[in-house]
């Protein structure tokens, strides 16, 4: 490409010299009268600026396809980073947003069909536990480019390595940590309770159908598991024994399930069992529900949007009562 451009410039330069030569050989017309003296010098002829040579970007024409967890905290930044990446490299990133519950089926279908499918995906690292044989080990690249891992959370380091029983090997790069605490409306709940009994009392006080309800929560089966975890873990048992035997099928497991059922039956809006995270986040931000249990990103999206936020700054974040906790994970590439 550079050689072609150089040749073109040489031709233009040669042609211009020919025209200059022709001008020099022409004789001036005979002058009958003496010309008046020239008082001013002719303005210098400005040389025509050469057009800058546009260098082709290294990965011009390359297209990468990425699947992104819809509604996740990274969705908006990824679109911004894709534009920056294109400007620097020439490689285009094609983004497809997919609901969380559809990510695994789409990934597995693509792998089983032998298609190129997706080059990258962005969601929870747990998906790598299933399809790690189809993923690229990233340790060599982390070392080669001296990738900074100093700010990684311990949980992201611990549970992102050793997938597939391959020690010290990781297939994902964590981008953000996500947790599922309790958000509450400080106008409706000035003092947050520390016990489950007190928690249900404030939910009851703020449940006055159809104008208001105590709790906003994603009721679809794939999401309510974290509300069960919060109640079960507050009772003192882990999910599994050290030799991987489940403990939820015991008295505490039954009690936690009854606690959750009572809360959903009595303090949530009709149809909540069909809600996903964005539905619950919107119901808290618009003032319909006094509390929200779930992922932070899904409710902050609405609280940070003036068009959606009807409660202003009247909200706070707290842990579940009696030491309960929602699950924590990260969103990774």
Protein backbone atom coordinates (compact mmCIF):
# COMPACT_ATOMS: atom_id res chain seq x y z
CA UNK A 1 0.00 0.00 0.00
CA UNK A 2 2.82 2.44 0.94
CA UNK A 3 4.67 1.60 -2.30
CA UNK A 4 1.55 2.35 -4.35
CA UNK A 5 1.07 5.69 -2.63
CA UNK A 6 4.76 6.56 -3.12
CA UNK A 7 4.50 5.81 -6.85
CA UNK A 8 1.43 8.00 -7.17
CA UNK A 9 3.22 10.88 -5.45
CA UNK A 10 6.27 10.41 -7.73
CA UNK A 11 4.07 10.60 -10.83
CA UNK A 12 2.38 13.75 -9.58
CA UNK A 13 5.76 15.29 -8.81
CA UNK A 14 7.15 14.42 -12.29
CA UNK A 15 4.11 15.83 -14.07
CA UNK A 16 4.38 19.06 -12.12
CA UNK A 17 8.05 19.40 -13.15
CA UNK A 18 7.10 18.95 -16.82
CA UNK A 19 4.61 21.79 -16.60
CA UNK A 20 7.23 23.98 -14.91
CA UNK A 21 9.70 23.19 -17.71
CA UNK A 22 7.19 24.12 -20.42
CA UNK A 23 6.62 27.44 -18.73
CA UNK A 24 10.35 28.21 -18.71
CA UNK A 25 10.81 27.62 -22.48
CA UNK A 26 8.03 29.96 -23.64
CA UNK A 27 9.28 33.37 -24.95
CA UNK A 28 7.65 36.50 -23.70
CA UNK A 29 5.56 38.57 -26.17
CA UNK A 30 7.34 41.63 -27.64
CA UNK A 31 6.91 44.72 -25.53
CA UNK A 32 6.34 48.01 -27.37
CA UNK A 33 6.44 50.26 -24.35
CA UNK A 34 8.64 50.11 -21.32
CA UNK A 35 6.82 48.43 -18.51
CA UNK A 36 6.16 50.40 -15.39
CA UNK A 37 8.48 49.50 -12.55
CA UNK A 38 7.13 46.84 -10.28
CA UNK A 39 6.96 48.13 -6.75
CA UNK A 40 5.79 44.95 -5.00
CA UNK A 41 7.20 41.49 -5.24
CA UNK A 42 4.89 38.74 -6.33
CA UNK A 43 3.52 36.67 -3.46
CA UNK A 44 5.34 33.38 -3.08
CA UNK A 45 3.50 30.41 -4.50
CA UNK A 46 2.39 28.09 -1.71
CA UNK A 47 3.26 24.49 -2.23
CA UNK A 48 0.35 22.10 -2.22
CA UNK A 49 0.37 20.03 0.99
CA UNK A 50 0.65 16.33 0.56
CA UNK A 51 -2.28 14.28 1.80
CA UNK A 52 -1.44 12.28 4.94
CA UNK A 53 -0.93 8.59 4.41
CA UNK A 54 -3.59 6.64 6.33
CA UNK A 55 -2.06 3.57 7.85
CA UNK A 56 -4.18 0.47 7.87
CA UNK A 57 -5.00 -0.75 11.40
CA UNK A 58 -3.51 -4.08 12.36
CA UNK A 59 -6.80 -5.96 12.71
CA UNK A 60 -8.87 -4.13 10.12
CA UNK A 61 -11.65 -6.41 8.89
CA UNK A 62 -11.57 -8.74 11.90
CA UNK A 63 -14.88 -9.23 13.73
CA UNK A 64 -15.23 -10.69 17.22
CA UNK A 65 -18.58 -11.88 18.54
CA UNK A 66 -19.30 -11.49 22.25
CA UNK A 67 -22.28 -12.70 24.28
CA UNK A 68 -23.15 -10.36 27.16
CA UNK A 69 -25.31 -11.11 30.18
CA UNK A 70 -28.29 -8.79 29.63
CA UNK A 71 -28.91 -6.35 32.47
CA UNK A 72 -25.52 -6.97 34.07
CA UNK A 73 -23.42 -4.12 35.43
CA UNK A 74 -20.97 -4.52 32.56
CA UNK A 75 -23.43 -4.25 29.69
CA UNK A 76 -23.19 -0.48 29.17
CA UNK A 77 -19.38 -0.22 29.59
CA UNK A 78 -18.83 -3.07 27.12
CA UNK A 79 -20.52 -1.07 24.37
CA UNK A 80 -18.21 1.86 25.16
CA UNK A 81 -15.10 -0.33 25.26
CA UNK A 82 -16.07 -1.93 21.94
CA UNK A 83 -15.92 1.47 20.23
CA UNK A 84 -12.56 2.28 21.81
CA UNK A 85 -11.20 -1.15 20.83
CA UNK A 86 -12.26 -0.61 17.23
CA UNK A 87 -10.62 2.82 17.07
CA UNK A 88 -7.32 1.40 18.32
CA UNK A 89 -7.19 -1.92 16.49
CA UNK A 90 -9.64 -1.85 13.59
CA UNK A 91 -11.34 -4.99 14.91
CA UNK A 92 -15.11 -4.77 15.22
CA UNK A 93 -16.89 -6.29 18.22
CA UNK A 94 -20.38 -7.62 17.57
CA UNK A 95 -22.38 -7.68 20.82
CA UNK A 96 -25.37 -9.90 21.58
CA UNK A 97 -27.17 -9.47 24.91
CA UNK A 98 -28.78 -12.61 26.30
CA UNK A 99 -30.95 -13.20 29.39
CA UNK A 100 -29.05 -15.06 32.12
CA UNK A 101 -31.19 -18.19 31.96
CA UNK A 102 -30.60 -18.47 28.19
CA UNK A 103 -26.82 -18.12 28.27
CA UNK A 104 -25.96 -21.75 29.01
CA UNK A 105 -28.36 -23.26 26.43
CA UNK A 106 -27.07 -20.92 23.70
CA UNK A 107 -23.43 -21.58 24.52
CA UNK A 108 -23.86 -25.34 24.66
CA UNK A 109 -25.91 -25.45 21.45
CA UNK A 110 -23.22 -23.48 19.64
CA UNK A 111 -20.43 -25.73 20.93
CA UNK A 112 -22.27 -28.97 20.17
CA UNK A 113 -23.08 -27.78 16.64
CA UNK A 114 -19.40 -27.21 16.00
CA UNK A 115 -20.01 -23.60 15.03
CA UNK A 116 -17.58 -20.79 15.58
CA UNK A 117 -20.34 -19.18 17.60
CA UNK A 118 -19.05 -16.74 20.20
CA UNK A 119 -15.43 -15.68 20.58
CA UNK A 120 -15.98 -14.22 24.05
CA UNK A 121 -18.75 -14.25 26.63
CA UNK A 122 -19.36 -12.03 29.65
CA UNK A 123 -21.29 -13.48 32.58
CA UNK A 124 -20.72 -15.45 35.80
CA UNK A 125 -17.63 -17.70 35.84
CA UNK A 126 -19.67 -20.71 36.95
CA UNK A 127 -20.52 -21.36 33.31
CA UNK A 128 -16.89 -22.30 32.72
CA UNK A 129 -17.32 -25.28 35.08
CA UNK A 130 -19.35 -26.98 32.35
CA UNK A 131 -17.73 -26.02 29.05
CA UNK A 132 -14.11 -25.42 30.08
CA UNK A 133 -12.79 -27.93 27.49
CA UNK A 134 -13.89 -25.46 24.79
CA UNK A 135 -12.25 -22.44 26.45
CA UNK A 136 -8.79 -20.98 26.05
CA UNK A 137 -6.54 -21.10 29.17
CA UNK A 138 -5.66 -17.50 29.99
CA UNK A 139 -2.70 -17.90 32.36
CA UNK A 140 -0.06 -17.61 29.60
CA UNK A 141 -1.55 -14.29 28.46
CA UNK A 142 -1.85 -12.94 32.00
CA UNK A 143 1.87 -13.61 32.43
CA UNK A 144 2.92 -12.45 28.95
CA UNK A 145 1.23 -9.07 29.23
CA UNK A 146 1.86 -8.68 32.97
CA UNK A 147 -1.87 -8.27 33.57
CA UNK A 148 -2.53 -6.58 36.93
CA UNK A 149 -4.44 -8.93 39.26
CA UNK A 150 -3.64 -7.09 42.49
CA UNK A 151 -7.19 -5.79 42.94
CA UNK A 152 -8.93 -9.12 42.39
CA UNK A 153 -11.12 -10.29 45.25
CA UNK A 154 -10.02 -13.45 47.01
CA UNK A 155 -13.23 -15.21 45.99
CA UNK A 156 -12.60 -14.39 42.32
CA UNK A 157 -9.08 -15.81 42.57
CA UNK A 158 -10.08 -18.93 44.50
CA UNK A 159 -13.12 -19.99 42.49
CA UNK A 160 -11.82 -18.92 39.10
CA UNK A 161 -8.87 -21.32 39.18
CA UNK A 162 -8.66 -25.09 39.05
CA UNK A 163 -11.76 -25.44 36.89
CA UNK A 164 -11.97 -28.94 35.44
CA UNK A 165 -9.49 -30.15 38.08
CA UNK A 166 -6.67 -28.42 36.21
CA UNK A 167 -4.59 -26.79 39.00
CA UNK A 168 -3.55 -23.14 38.70
CA UNK A 169 -5.37 -22.74 35.40
CA UNK A 170 -8.05 -20.17 34.79
CA UNK A 171 -10.35 -19.59 31.85
CA UNK A 172 -11.94 -16.30 32.94
CA UNK A 173 -10.87 -12.73 33.76
CA UNK A 174 -13.04 -11.14 36.50
CA UNK A 175 -14.36 -7.69 35.68
CA UNK A 176 -16.69 -6.93 38.60
CA UNK A 177 -17.96 -8.52 41.81
CA UNK A 178 -21.69 -8.77 42.40
CA UNK A 179 -23.61 -9.38 45.62
CA UNK A 180 -27.27 -9.57 46.60
CA UNK A 181 -28.03 -7.57 49.77
CA UNK A 182 -31.23 -5.82 50.89
CA UNK A 183 -32.16 -2.32 49.65
CA UNK A 184 -34.76 -0.51 51.75
CA UNK A 185 -36.74 2.73 51.53
CA UNK A 186 -35.57 4.92 54.43
CA UNK A 187 -38.79 6.96 54.45
CA UNK A 188 -40.87 3.84 54.96
CA UNK A 189 -38.32 2.01 57.15
CA UNK A 190 -36.41 4.59 59.25
CA UNK A 191 -34.72 1.88 61.34
CA UNK A 192 -33.68 -1.35 59.68
CA UNK A 193 -34.45 -4.51 61.73
CA UNK A 194 -31.76 -6.94 62.87
CA UNK A 195 -33.97 -10.04 63.29
CA UNK A 196 -36.13 -11.99 60.86
CA UNK A 197 -39.12 -11.38 63.10
CA UNK A 198 -38.53 -7.64 62.97
CA UNK A 199 -37.96 -7.84 59.21
CA UNK A 200 -41.34 -9.47 58.63
CA UNK A 201 -42.97 -6.85 60.85
CA UNK A 202 -41.73 -3.94 58.69
CA UNK A 203 -42.73 -5.84 55.54
CA UNK A 204 -46.23 -6.27 56.98
CA UNK A 205 -46.44 -2.58 57.95
CA UNK A 206 -45.65 -1.57 54.38
CA UNK A 207 -48.00 -4.01 52.65
CA UNK A 208 -51.24 -2.22 51.79
CA UNK A 209 -52.54 -3.66 48.50
CA UNK A 210 -52.76 -2.53 45.81
CA UNK A 211 -50.89 0.72 46.58
CA UNK A 212 -47.78 -0.67 48.28
CA UNK A 213 -46.04 -3.89 49.23
CA UNK A 214 -43.24 -4.86 51.57
CA UNK A 215 -40.88 -6.70 49.23
CA UNK A 216 -39.74 -6.61 45.61
CA UNK A 217 -37.98 -9.77 44.51
CA UNK A 218 -37.32 -11.73 41.32
CA UNK A 219 -39.68 -14.67 41.75
CA UNK A 220 -38.67 -16.82 38.78
CA UNK A 221 -37.15 -20.12 40.00
CA UNK A 222 -33.63 -19.41 38.74
CA UNK A 223 -33.48 -16.25 40.90
CA UNK A 224 -35.25 -17.05 44.18
CA UNK A 225 -32.51 -19.48 45.20
CA UNK A 226 -30.47 -16.59 46.66
CA UNK A 227 -33.35 -15.57 48.94
CA UNK A 228 -33.43 -19.17 50.17
CA UNK A 229 -29.66 -19.06 50.74
CA UNK A 230 -29.96 -15.90 52.83
CA UNK A 231 -32.45 -17.49 55.18
CA UNK A 232 -30.78 -20.90 55.27
CA UNK A 233 -27.28 -19.56 55.95
CA UNK A 234 -28.59 -17.35 58.76
CA UNK A 235 -29.61 -20.56 60.58
CA UNK A 236 -26.00 -21.70 60.78
CA UNK A 237 -25.56 -24.58 58.32
CA UNK A 238 -23.42 -24.60 55.16
CA UNK A 239 -24.92 -26.01 51.97
CA UNK A 240 -22.59 -29.02 51.90
CA UNK A 241 -20.52 -31.13 54.25
CA UNK A 242 -16.72 -31.24 53.72
CA UNK A 243 -17.22 -34.46 51.72
CA UNK A 244 -19.84 -32.79 49.46
CA UNK A 245 -23.05 -34.14 50.96
CA UNK A 246 -25.97 -31.67 50.80
CA UNK A 247 -27.35 -30.33 54.08
CA UNK A 248 -30.42 -28.46 52.88
CA UNK A 249 -32.69 -31.49 53.32
CA UNK A 250 -32.84 -31.03 57.09
CA UNK A 251 -34.82 -29.05 59.65
CA UNK A 252 -33.04 -25.80 58.83
CA UNK A 253 -33.63 -26.33 55.13
CA UNK A 254 -37.36 -26.82 55.68
CA UNK A 255 -37.52 -23.83 58.02
CA UNK A 256 -35.72 -21.56 55.55
CA UNK A 257 -38.08 -22.59 52.76
CA UNK A 258 -41.11 -21.92 54.97
CA UNK A 259 -39.72 -18.48 55.87
CA UNK A 260 -39.29 -17.61 52.20
CA UNK A 261 -42.73 -18.92 51.23
CA UNK A 262 -44.40 -16.90 53.98
CA UNK A 263 -42.62 -13.73 52.86
CA UNK A 264 -43.54 -14.13 49.20
CA UNK A 265 -47.13 -15.18 49.94
CA UNK A 266 -47.87 -12.22 52.19
CA UNK A 267 -45.65 -9.25 51.34
CA UNK A 268 -45.05 -9.22 47.57
CA UNK A 269 -47.17 -7.92 44.65
CA UNK A 270 -49.38 -10.26 42.59
CA UNK A 271 -47.51 -11.96 39.76
CA UNK A 272 -44.12 -11.72 41.47
CA UNK A 273 -43.35 -15.37 40.66
CA UNK A 274 -43.04 -14.25 37.04
CA UNK A 275 -40.72 -11.34 37.83
CA UNK A 276 -37.06 -11.24 36.87
CA UNK A 277 -34.45 -8.93 38.39
CA UNK A 278 -35.28 -5.80 36.34
CA UNK A 279 -38.97 -6.08 37.32
CA UNK A 280 -38.06 -6.19 41.00
CA UNK A 281 -35.57 -3.33 40.69
CA UNK A 282 -38.14 -1.12 38.98
CA UNK A 283 -40.79 -1.88 41.63
CA UNK A 284 -38.46 -0.70 44.39
CA UNK A 285 -37.25 2.40 42.55
CA UNK A 286 -40.77 3.57 41.70
CA UNK A 287 -41.92 3.25 45.32
CA UNK A 288 -44.28 0.29 44.94
CA UNK A 289 -42.21 -1.87 47.32
CA UNK A 290 -40.44 -0.88 50.54
CA UNK A 291 -37.55 -3.35 50.18
CA UNK A 292 -35.66 -5.14 47.43
CA UNK A 293 -33.70 -8.40 47.74
CA UNK A 294 -31.40 -9.15 44.83
CA UNK A 295 -28.45 -8.18 42.69
CA UNK A 296 -27.21 -4.63 43.16
CA UNK A 297 -26.75 -3.84 39.47
CA UNK A 298 -30.37 -4.55 38.59
CA UNK A 299 -31.76 -2.03 41.07
CA UNK A 300 -29.03 0.62 40.72
CA UNK A 301 -29.85 0.86 37.02
CA UNK A 302 -33.25 2.28 38.00
CA UNK A 303 -32.10 4.28 41.04
CA UNK A 304 -29.53 6.12 38.90
CA UNK A 305 -32.09 6.98 36.22
CA UNK A 306 -34.08 10.15 37.10
CA UNK A 307 -36.92 9.02 34.84
CA UNK A 308 -37.32 5.75 36.79
CA UNK A 309 -36.38 6.78 40.34
CA UNK A 310 -39.43 8.03 42.25
CA UNK A 311 -37.92 7.73 45.76
CA UNK A 312 -34.92 10.04 45.29
CA UNK A 313 -32.10 9.45 47.75
CA UNK A 314 -34.40 7.82 50.29
CA UNK A 315 -32.79 4.40 50.17
CA UNK A 316 -30.01 2.47 51.88
CA UNK A 317 -28.36 -0.95 51.71
CA UNK A 318 -28.14 -3.53 54.50
CA UNK A 319 -27.26 -7.14 55.17
CA UNK A 320 -29.96 -9.73 55.71
CA UNK A 321 -31.08 -10.14 59.33
CA UNK A 322 -29.31 -12.47 61.75
CA UNK A 323 -26.17 -12.86 59.68
CA UNK A 324 -27.91 -14.05 56.55
CA UNK A 325 -26.19 -13.36 53.27
CA UNK A 326 -27.01 -13.56 49.62
CA UNK A 327 -24.63 -15.30 47.27
CA UNK A 328 -21.64 -13.50 45.76
CA UNK A 329 -20.10 -14.05 42.37
CA UNK A 330 -18.30 -12.06 39.71
CA UNK A 331 -18.95 -11.15 36.12
CA UNK A 332 -16.07 -12.32 33.97
CA UNK A 333 -14.81 -12.42 30.40
